[in-house]
mmCIF file of C-alpha atoms and ligand atoms in Angstrom:
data_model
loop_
_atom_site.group_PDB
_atom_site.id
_atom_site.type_symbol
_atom_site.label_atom_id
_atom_site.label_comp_id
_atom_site.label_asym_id
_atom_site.label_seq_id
_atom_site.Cartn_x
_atom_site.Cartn_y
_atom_site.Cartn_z
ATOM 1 C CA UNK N 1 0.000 0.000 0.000
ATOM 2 C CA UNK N 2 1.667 3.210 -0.836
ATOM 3 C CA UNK N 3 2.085 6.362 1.518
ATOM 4 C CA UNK N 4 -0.917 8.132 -0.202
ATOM 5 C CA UNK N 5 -3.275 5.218 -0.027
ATOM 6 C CA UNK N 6 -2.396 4.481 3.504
ATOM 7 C CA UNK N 7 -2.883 8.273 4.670
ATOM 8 C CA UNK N 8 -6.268 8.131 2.769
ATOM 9 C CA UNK N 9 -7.612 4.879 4.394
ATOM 10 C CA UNK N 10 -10.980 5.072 5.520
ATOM 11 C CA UNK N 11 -11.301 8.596 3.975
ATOM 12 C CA UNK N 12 -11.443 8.771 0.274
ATOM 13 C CA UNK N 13 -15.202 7.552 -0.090
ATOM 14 C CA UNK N 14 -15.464 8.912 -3.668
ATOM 15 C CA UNK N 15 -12.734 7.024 -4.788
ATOM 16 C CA UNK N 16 -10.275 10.447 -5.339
ATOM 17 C CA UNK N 17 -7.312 8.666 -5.524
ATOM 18 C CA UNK N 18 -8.221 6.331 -7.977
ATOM 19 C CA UNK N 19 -9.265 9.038 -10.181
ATOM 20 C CA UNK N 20 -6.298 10.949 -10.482
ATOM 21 C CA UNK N 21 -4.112 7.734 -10.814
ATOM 22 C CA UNK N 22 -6.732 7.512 -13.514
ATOM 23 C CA UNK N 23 -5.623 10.292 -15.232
ATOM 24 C CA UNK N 24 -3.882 8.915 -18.375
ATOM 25 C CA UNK N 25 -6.773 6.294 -18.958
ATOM 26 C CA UNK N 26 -9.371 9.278 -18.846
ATOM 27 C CA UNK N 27 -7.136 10.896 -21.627
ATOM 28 C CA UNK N 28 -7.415 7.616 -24.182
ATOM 29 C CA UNK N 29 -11.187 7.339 -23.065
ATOM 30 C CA UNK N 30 -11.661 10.904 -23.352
ATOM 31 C CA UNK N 31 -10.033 10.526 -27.337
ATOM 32 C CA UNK N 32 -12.187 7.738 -27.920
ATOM 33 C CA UNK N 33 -15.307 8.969 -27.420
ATOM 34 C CA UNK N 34 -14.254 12.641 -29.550
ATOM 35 C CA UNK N 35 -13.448 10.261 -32.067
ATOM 36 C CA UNK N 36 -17.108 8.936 -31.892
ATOM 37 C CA UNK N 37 -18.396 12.264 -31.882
ATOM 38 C CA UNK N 38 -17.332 12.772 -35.339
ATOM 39 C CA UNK N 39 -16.854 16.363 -35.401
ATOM 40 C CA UNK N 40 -16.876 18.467 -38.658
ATOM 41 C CA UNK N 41 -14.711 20.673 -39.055
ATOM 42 C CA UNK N 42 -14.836 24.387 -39.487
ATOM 43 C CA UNK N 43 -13.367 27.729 -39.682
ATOM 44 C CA UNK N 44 -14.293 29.679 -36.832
ATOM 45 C CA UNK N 45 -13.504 33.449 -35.731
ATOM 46 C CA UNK N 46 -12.125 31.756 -32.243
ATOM 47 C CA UNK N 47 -13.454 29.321 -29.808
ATOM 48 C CA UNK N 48 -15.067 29.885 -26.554
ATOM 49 C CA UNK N 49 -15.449 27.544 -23.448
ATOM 50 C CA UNK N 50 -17.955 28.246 -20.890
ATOM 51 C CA UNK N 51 -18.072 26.455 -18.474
ATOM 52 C CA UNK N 52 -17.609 26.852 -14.541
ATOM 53 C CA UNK N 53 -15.156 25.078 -11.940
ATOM 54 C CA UNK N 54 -14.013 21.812 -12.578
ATOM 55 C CA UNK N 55 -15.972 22.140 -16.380
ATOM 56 C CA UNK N 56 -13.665 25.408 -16.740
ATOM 57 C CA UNK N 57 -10.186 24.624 -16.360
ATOM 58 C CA UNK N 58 -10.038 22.612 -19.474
ATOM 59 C CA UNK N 59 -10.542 25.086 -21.649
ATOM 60 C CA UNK N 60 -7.368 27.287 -19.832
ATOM 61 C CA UNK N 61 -5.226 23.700 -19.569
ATOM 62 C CA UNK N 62 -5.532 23.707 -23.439
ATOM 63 C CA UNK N 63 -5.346 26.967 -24.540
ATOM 64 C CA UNK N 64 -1.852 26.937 -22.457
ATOM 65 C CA UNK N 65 -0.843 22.952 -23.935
ATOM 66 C CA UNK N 66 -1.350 24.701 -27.672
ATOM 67 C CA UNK N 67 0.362 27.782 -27.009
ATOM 68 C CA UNK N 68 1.283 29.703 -30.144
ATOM 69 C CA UNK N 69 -0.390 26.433 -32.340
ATOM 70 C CA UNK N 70 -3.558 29.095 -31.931
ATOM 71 C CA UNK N 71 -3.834 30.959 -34.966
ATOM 72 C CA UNK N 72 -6.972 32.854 -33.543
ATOM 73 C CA UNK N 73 -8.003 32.489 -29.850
ATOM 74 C CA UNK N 74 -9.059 30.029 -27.551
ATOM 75 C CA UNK N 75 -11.105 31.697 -24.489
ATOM 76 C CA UNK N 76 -12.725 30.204 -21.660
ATOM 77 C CA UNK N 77 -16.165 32.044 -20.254
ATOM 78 C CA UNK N 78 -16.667 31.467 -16.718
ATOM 79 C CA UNK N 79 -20.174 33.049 -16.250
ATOM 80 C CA UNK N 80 -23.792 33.866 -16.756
ATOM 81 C CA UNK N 81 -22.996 34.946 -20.858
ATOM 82 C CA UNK N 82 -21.136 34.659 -23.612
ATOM 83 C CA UNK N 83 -19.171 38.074 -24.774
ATOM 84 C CA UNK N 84 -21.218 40.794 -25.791
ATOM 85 C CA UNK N 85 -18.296 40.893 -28.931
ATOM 86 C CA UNK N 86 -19.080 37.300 -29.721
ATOM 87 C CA UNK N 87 -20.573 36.904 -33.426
ATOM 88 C CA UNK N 88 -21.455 33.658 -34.828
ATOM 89 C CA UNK N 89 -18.325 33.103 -36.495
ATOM 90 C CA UNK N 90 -17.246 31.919 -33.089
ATOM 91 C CA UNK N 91 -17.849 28.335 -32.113
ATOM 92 C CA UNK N 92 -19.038 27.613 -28.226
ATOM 93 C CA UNK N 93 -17.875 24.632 -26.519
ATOM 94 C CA UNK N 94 -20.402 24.145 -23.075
ATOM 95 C CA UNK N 95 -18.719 21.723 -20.387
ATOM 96 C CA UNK N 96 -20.602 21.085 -17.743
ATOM 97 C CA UNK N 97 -20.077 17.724 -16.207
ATOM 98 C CA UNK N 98 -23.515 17.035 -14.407
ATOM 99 C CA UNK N 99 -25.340 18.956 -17.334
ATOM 100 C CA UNK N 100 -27.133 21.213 -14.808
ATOM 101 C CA UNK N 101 -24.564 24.136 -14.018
ATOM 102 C CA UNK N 102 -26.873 27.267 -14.949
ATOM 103 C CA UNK N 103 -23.911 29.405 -15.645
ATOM 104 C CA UNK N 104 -23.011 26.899 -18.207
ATOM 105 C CA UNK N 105 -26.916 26.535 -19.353
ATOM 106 C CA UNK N 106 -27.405 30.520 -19.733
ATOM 107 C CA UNK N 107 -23.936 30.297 -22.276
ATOM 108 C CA UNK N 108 -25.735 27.933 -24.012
ATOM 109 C CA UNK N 109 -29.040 29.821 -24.413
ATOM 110 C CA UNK N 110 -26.731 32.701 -25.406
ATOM 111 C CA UNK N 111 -24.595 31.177 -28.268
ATOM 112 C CA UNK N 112 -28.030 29.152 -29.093
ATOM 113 C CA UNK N 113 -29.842 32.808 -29.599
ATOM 114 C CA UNK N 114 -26.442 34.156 -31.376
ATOM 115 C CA UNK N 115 -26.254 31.505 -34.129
ATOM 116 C CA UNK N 116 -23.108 30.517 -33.253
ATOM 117 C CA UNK N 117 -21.918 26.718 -34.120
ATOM 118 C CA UNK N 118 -22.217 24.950 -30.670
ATOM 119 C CA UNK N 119 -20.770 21.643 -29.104
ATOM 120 C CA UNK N 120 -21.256 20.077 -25.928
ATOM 121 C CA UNK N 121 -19.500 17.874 -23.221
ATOM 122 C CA UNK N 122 -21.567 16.812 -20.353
ATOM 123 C CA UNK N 123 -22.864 13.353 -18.210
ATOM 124 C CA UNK N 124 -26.252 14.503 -19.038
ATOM 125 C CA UNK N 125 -28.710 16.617 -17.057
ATOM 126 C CA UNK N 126 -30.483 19.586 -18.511
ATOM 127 C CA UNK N 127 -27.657 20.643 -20.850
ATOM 128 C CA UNK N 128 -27.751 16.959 -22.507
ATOM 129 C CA UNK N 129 -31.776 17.608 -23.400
ATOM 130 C CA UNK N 130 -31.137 21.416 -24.430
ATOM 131 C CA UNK N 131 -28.542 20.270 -26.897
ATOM 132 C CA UNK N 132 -30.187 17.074 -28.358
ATOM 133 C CA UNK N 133 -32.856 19.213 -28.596
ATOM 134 C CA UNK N 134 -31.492 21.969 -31.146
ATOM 135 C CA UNK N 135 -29.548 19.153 -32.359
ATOM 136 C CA UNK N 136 -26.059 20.166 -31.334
ATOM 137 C CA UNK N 137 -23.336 17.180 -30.970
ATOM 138 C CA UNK N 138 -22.721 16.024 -27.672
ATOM 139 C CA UNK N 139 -19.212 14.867 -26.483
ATOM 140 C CA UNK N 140 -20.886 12.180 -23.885
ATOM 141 C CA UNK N 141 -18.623 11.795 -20.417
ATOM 142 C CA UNK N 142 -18.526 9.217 -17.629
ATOM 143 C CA UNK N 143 -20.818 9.362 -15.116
ATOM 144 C CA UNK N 144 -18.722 7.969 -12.436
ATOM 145 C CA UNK N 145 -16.658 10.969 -11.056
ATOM 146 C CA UNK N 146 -16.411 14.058 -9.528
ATOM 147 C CA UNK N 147 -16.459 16.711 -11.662
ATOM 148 C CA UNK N 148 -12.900 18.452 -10.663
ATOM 149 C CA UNK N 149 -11.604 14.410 -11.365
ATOM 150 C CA UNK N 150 -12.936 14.799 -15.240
ATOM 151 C CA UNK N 151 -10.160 17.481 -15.744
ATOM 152 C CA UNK N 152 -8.060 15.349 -18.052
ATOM 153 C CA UNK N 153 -11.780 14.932 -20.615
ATOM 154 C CA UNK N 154 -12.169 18.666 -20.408
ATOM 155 C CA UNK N 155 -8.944 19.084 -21.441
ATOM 156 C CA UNK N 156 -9.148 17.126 -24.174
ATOM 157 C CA UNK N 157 -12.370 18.175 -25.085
ATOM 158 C CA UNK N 158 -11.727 21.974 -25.376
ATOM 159 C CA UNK N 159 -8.315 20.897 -27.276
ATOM 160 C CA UNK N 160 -10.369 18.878 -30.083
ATOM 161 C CA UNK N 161 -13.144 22.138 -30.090
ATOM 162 C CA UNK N 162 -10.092 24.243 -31.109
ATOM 163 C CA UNK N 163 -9.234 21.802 -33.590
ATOM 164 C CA UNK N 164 -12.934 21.362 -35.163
ATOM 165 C CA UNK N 165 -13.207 25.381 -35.128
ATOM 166 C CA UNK N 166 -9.779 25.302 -37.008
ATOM 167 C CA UNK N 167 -7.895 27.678 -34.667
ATOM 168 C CA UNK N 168 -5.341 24.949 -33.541
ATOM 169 C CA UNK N 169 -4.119 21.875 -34.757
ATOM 170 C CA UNK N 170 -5.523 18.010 -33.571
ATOM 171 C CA UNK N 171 -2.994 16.927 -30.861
ATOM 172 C CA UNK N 172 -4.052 13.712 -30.686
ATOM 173 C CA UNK N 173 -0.288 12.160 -30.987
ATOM 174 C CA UNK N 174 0.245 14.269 -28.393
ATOM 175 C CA UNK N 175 -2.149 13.616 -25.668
ATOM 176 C CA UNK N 176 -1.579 10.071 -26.787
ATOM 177 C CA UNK N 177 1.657 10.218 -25.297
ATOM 178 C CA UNK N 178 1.009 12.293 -22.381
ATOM 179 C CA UNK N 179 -0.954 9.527 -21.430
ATOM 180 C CA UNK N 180 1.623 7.061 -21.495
ATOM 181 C CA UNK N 181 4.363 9.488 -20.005
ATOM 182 C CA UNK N 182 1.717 10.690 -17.110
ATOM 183 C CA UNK N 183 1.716 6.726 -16.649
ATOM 184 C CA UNK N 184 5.359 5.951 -16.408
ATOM 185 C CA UNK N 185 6.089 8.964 -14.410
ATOM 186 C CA UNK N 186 3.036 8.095 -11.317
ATOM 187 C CA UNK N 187 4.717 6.581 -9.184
ATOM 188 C CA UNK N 188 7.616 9.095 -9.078
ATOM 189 C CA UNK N 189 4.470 12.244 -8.634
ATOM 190 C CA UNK N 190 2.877 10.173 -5.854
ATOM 191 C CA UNK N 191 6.261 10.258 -3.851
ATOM 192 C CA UNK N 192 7.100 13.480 -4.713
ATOM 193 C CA UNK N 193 3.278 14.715 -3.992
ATOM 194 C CA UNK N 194 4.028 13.608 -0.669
ATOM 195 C CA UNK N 195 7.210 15.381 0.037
ATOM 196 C CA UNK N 196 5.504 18.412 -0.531
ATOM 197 C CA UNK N 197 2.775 18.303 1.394
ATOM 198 C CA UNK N 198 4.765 17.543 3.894
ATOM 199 C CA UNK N 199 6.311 21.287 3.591
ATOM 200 C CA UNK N 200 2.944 22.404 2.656
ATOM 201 C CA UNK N 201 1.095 21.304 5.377
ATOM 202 C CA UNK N 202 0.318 23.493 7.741
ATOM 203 C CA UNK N 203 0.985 26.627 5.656
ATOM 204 C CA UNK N 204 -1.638 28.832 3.490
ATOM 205 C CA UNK N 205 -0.354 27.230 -0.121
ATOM 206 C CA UNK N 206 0.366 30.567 -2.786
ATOM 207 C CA UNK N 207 1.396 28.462 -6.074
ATOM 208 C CA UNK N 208 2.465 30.578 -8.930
ATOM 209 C CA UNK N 209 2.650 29.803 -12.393
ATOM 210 C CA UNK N 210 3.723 31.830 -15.688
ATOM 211 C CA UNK N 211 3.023 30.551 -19.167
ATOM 212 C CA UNK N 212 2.073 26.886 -19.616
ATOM 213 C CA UNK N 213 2.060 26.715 -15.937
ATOM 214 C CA UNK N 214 -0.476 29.731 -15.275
ATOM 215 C CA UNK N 215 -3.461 27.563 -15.042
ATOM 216 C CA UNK N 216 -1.421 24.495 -13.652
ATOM 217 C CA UNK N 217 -1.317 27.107 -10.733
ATOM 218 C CA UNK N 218 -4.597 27.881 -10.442
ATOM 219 C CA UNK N 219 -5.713 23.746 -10.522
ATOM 220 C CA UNK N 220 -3.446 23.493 -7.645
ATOM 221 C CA UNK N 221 -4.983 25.916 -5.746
ATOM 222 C CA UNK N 222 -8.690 24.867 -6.732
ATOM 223 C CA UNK N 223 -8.011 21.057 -5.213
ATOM 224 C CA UNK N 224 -6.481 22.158 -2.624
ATOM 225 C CA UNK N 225 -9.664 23.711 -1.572
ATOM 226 C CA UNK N 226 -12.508 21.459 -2.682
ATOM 227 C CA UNK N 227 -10.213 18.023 -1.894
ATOM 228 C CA UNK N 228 -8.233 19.527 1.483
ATOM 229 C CA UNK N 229 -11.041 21.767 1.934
ATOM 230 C CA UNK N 230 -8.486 24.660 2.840
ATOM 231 C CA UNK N 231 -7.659 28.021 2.043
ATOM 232 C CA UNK N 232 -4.845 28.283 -0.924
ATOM 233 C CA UNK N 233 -4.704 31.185 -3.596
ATOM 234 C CA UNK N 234 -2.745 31.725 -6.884
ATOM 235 C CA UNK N 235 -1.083 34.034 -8.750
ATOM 236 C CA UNK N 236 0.757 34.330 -12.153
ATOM 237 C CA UNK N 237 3.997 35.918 -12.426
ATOM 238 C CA UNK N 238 4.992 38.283 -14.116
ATOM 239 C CA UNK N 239 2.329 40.263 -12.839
ATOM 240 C CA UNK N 240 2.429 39.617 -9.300
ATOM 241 C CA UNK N 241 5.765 40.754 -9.338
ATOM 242 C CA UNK N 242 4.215 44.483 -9.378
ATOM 243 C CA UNK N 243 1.169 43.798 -6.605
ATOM 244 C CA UNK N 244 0.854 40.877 -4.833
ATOM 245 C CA UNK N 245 5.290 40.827 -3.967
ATOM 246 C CA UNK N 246 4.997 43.896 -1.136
ATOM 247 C CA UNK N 247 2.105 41.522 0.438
ATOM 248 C CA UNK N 248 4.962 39.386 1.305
ATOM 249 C CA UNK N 249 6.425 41.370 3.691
ATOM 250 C CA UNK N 250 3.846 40.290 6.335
ATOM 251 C CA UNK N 251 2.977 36.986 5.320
ATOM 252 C CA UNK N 252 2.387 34.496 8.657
ATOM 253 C CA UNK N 253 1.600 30.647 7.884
ATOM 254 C CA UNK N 254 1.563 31.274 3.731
ATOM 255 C CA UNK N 255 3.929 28.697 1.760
ATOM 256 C CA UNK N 256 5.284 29.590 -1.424
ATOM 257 C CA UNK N 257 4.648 27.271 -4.789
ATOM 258 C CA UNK N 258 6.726 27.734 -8.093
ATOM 259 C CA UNK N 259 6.258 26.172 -11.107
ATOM 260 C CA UNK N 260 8.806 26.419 -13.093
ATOM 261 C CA UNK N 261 8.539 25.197 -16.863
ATOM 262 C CA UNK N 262 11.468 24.607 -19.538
ATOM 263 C CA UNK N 263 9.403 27.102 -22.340
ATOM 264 C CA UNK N 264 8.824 30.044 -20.175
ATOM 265 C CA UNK N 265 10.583 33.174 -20.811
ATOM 266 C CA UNK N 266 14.691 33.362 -19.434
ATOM 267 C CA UNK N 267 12.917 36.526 -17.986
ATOM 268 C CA UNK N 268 10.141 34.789 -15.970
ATOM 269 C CA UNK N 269 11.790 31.970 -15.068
ATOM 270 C CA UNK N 270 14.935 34.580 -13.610
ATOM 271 C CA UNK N 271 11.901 36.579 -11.892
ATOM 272 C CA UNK N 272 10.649 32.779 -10.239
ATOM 273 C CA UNK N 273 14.661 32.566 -8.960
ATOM 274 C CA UNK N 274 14.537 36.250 -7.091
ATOM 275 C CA UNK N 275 10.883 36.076 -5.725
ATOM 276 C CA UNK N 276 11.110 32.912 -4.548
ATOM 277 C CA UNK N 277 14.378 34.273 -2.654
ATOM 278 C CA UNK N 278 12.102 37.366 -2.004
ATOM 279 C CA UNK N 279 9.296 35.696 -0.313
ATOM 280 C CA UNK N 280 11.550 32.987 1.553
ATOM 281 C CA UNK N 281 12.211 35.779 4.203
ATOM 282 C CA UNK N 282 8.681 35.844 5.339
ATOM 283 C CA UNK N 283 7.416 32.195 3.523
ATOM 284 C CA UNK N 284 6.897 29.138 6.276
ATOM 285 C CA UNK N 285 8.148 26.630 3.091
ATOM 286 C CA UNK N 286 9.003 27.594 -0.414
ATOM 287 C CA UNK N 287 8.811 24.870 -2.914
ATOM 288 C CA UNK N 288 10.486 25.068 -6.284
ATOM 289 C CA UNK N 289 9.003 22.450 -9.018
ATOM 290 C CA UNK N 290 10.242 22.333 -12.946
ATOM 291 C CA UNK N 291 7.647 20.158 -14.888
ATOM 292 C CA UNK N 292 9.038 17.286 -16.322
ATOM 293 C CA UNK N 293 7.802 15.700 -20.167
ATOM 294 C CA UNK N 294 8.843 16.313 -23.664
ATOM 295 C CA UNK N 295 5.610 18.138 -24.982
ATOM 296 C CA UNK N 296 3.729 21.209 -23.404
ATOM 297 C CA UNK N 297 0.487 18.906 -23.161
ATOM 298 C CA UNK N 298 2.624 16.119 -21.066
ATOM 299 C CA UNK N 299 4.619 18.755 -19.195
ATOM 300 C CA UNK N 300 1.283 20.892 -18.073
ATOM 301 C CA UNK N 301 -0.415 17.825 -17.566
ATOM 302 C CA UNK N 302 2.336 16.344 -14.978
ATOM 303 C CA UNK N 303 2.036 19.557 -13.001
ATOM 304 C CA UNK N 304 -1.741 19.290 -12.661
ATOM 305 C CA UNK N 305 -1.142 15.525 -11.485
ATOM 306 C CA UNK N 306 0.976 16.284 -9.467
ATOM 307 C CA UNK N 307 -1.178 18.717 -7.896
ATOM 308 C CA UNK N 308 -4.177 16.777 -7.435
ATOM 309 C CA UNK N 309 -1.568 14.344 -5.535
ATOM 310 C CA UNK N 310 -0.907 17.141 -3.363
ATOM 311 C CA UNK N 311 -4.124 18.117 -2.495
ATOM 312 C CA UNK N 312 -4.674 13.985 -1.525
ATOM 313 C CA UNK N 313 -2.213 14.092 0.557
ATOM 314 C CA UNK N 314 -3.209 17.446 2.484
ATOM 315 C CA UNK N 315 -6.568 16.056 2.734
ATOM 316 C CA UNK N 316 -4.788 13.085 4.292
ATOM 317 C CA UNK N 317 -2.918 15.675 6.568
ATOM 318 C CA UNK N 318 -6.286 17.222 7.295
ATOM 319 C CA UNK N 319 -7.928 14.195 7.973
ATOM 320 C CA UNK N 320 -10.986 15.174 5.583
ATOM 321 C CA UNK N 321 -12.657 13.128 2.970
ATOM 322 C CA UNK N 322 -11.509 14.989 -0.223
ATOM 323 C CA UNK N 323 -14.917 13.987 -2.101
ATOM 324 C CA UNK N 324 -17.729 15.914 -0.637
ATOM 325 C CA UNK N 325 -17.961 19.640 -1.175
ATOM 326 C CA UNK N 326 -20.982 20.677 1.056
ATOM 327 C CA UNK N 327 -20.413 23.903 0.785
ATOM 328 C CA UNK N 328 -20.707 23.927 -3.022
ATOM 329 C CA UNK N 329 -23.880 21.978 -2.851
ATOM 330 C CA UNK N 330 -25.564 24.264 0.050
ATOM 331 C CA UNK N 331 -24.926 27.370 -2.285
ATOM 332 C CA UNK N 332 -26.224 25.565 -5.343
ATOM 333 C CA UNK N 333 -28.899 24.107 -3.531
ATOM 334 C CA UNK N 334 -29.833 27.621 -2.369
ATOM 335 C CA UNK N 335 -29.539 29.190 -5.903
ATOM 336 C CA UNK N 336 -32.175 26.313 -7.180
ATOM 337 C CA UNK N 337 -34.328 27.816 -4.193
ATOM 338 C CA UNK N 338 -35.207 30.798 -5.878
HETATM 339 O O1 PA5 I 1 -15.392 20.595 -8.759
HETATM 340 C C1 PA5 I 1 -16.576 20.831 -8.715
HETATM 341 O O2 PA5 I 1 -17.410 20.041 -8.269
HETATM 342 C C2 PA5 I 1 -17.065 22.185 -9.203
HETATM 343 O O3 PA5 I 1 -15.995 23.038 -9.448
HETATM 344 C C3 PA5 I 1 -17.928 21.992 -10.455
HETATM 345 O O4 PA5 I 1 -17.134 21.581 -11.550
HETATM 346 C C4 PA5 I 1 -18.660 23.287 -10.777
HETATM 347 O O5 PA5 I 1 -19.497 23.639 -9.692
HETATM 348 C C5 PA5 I 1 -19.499 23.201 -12.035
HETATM 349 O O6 PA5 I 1 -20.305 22.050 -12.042
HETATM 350 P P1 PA5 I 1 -20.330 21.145 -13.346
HETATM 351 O O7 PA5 I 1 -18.918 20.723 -13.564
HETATM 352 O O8 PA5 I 1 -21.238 20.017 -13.037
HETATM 353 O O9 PA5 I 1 -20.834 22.021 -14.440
#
């Protein structure tokens, strides 16, 4: 029994761990079933995703994974509607795992009323019916996890919308092997997942990321809340570099998180060397991490693993279950009051 599974023993009723160990298969599944999709292809003006939390981050995972592949942009819409400068040139992608997210639903009303070229990935639920309804293809998901666990489908979802709407190329190959390099390299991120926690715990986590590693950052700090169900924050450098840097200078129980990555500018990755030296005066831990994998989709995707594993093994620390997110529910549950 490894460290992780151990720690999590009699807590991880939803199965967490087993989903982010799951990560790679989720990326062949998640192929498979955009291959039976059978998307057209077009030429769109750009390519939204709306979606909201765990539904979101795909869209910002590969939009960061295709880099400067986009010939026109790739923007994900976390909200009530779609940009007012949308026309329907632009093709809207909708994730919403359970189908019933009515951020995600009003998008869809929005690019429905627009006449913009719409696709879907969802379990089901209202957003299913609205989009077999006005006949729009549906990229169908498992039903069998929690929505933050889907991350690696959303990614490859809102990678193959950019490719349908003809503003990136189809990485296939390239998740392909991500897959089978996020595989071979598990083991390793479990062990080193746990040696940072380790620093971690205790501490407020700040992780910063800059270029392929900005939303990597910001995944971090999302499972550390819903699975540890604790505080963490993120930032992107360089532009906390001008704000967020002076906050340092009082900074009790915060740890410091930088994710380095081979591509990023000599400039940003110089400005991770002197703030984390900055912030070590006041940080309670400062951890340094350089992704590791020969692609942007394998590297980005390694740092969001090994995230997730973090977050496991804080909600080990913590002693919480990392599946159930009451907090989430009571607000939605509230909202669908009235
Ligand atoms: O992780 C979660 O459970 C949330 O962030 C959800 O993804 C978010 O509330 C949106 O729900 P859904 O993904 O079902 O659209």
């Amino acid at each position: 029994m490894s460290g992780l599974e151990e720690g999590l023993r009699g807590l991880d009723s939803g199965g967490q761990l087993a989903a982010v160990r799951a990560m790679p298969d989720h990326l062949r599944d998640a192929l498979w079933r955009i291959e039976s999709a059978r998307l057209e292809d077009g030429e769109a003006a750009g390519v939204l995703v709306c979606g909201m939390g765990g539904s979101a981050i795909g869209g910002d995972l590969a939009a960061a994974a295709l880099g400067d592949r986009c010939t026109r942009p790739l923007l994900t819409v976390r909200g009530y509607a779609i940009p007012a400068w949308a026309t329907p040139e632009w093709t809207v992608l909708c994730c919403s795992y359970s189908g019933g997210t009515e951020e995600t639903l009003a998008c869809f009303e929005g690019a429905q009323a627009l006449g913009a070229r719409c696709l879907v990935a969802t379990t089901g639920g209202p957003l299913a019916d609205a989009a077999r309804a006005a006949g729009v293809p549906v990229i169908g998901l498992p039903g069998t996890l929690q929505p933050r666990a889907a991350v690696a489908y959303m990614f490859a979802v809102a990678a193959e919308a950019a490719a349908a709407g003809g503003v990136a190329p189809r990485i296939h190959p390239e998740i392909e092997s991500a897959a089978s390099g996020l595989e071979a390299a598990r083991e390793g991120l479990e062990q080193r997942a746990a040696e940072i926690a380790e620093r971690l715990a205790g501490t407020v986590p700040v992780v910063y990321g800059s270029g392929l590693t900005a939303p990597a950052a910001y995944r971090w700090k999302t499972q550390i809340n819903e699975n540890a169900k604790s505080a963490a924050f993120s930032a992107v450098l360089p532009e906390a570099d001008h704000n967020e840097l002076e906050g340092w200078s009082e900074a009790p129980g915060l740890g410091a998180v930088f994710l380095g990555d081979v591509d990023q500018h000599p400039r940003e990755r110089r400005r991770i060397e002197l703030t984390a030296e900055l912030v070590a005066e006041q940080a309670t831990a400062v951890v340094a991490v350089e992704t590791e994998g020969s692609t942007p989709t394998e590297r980005l995707l390694w740092a969001v693993m090994l995230g997730d594993l973090v977050s496991l093994r804080l909600a080990a620390e913590h002693g919480v279950d990392p599946t159930p997110v009451g907090a989430i529910e009571r607000l939605k549950d509230e909202l669908g009051r009235g």
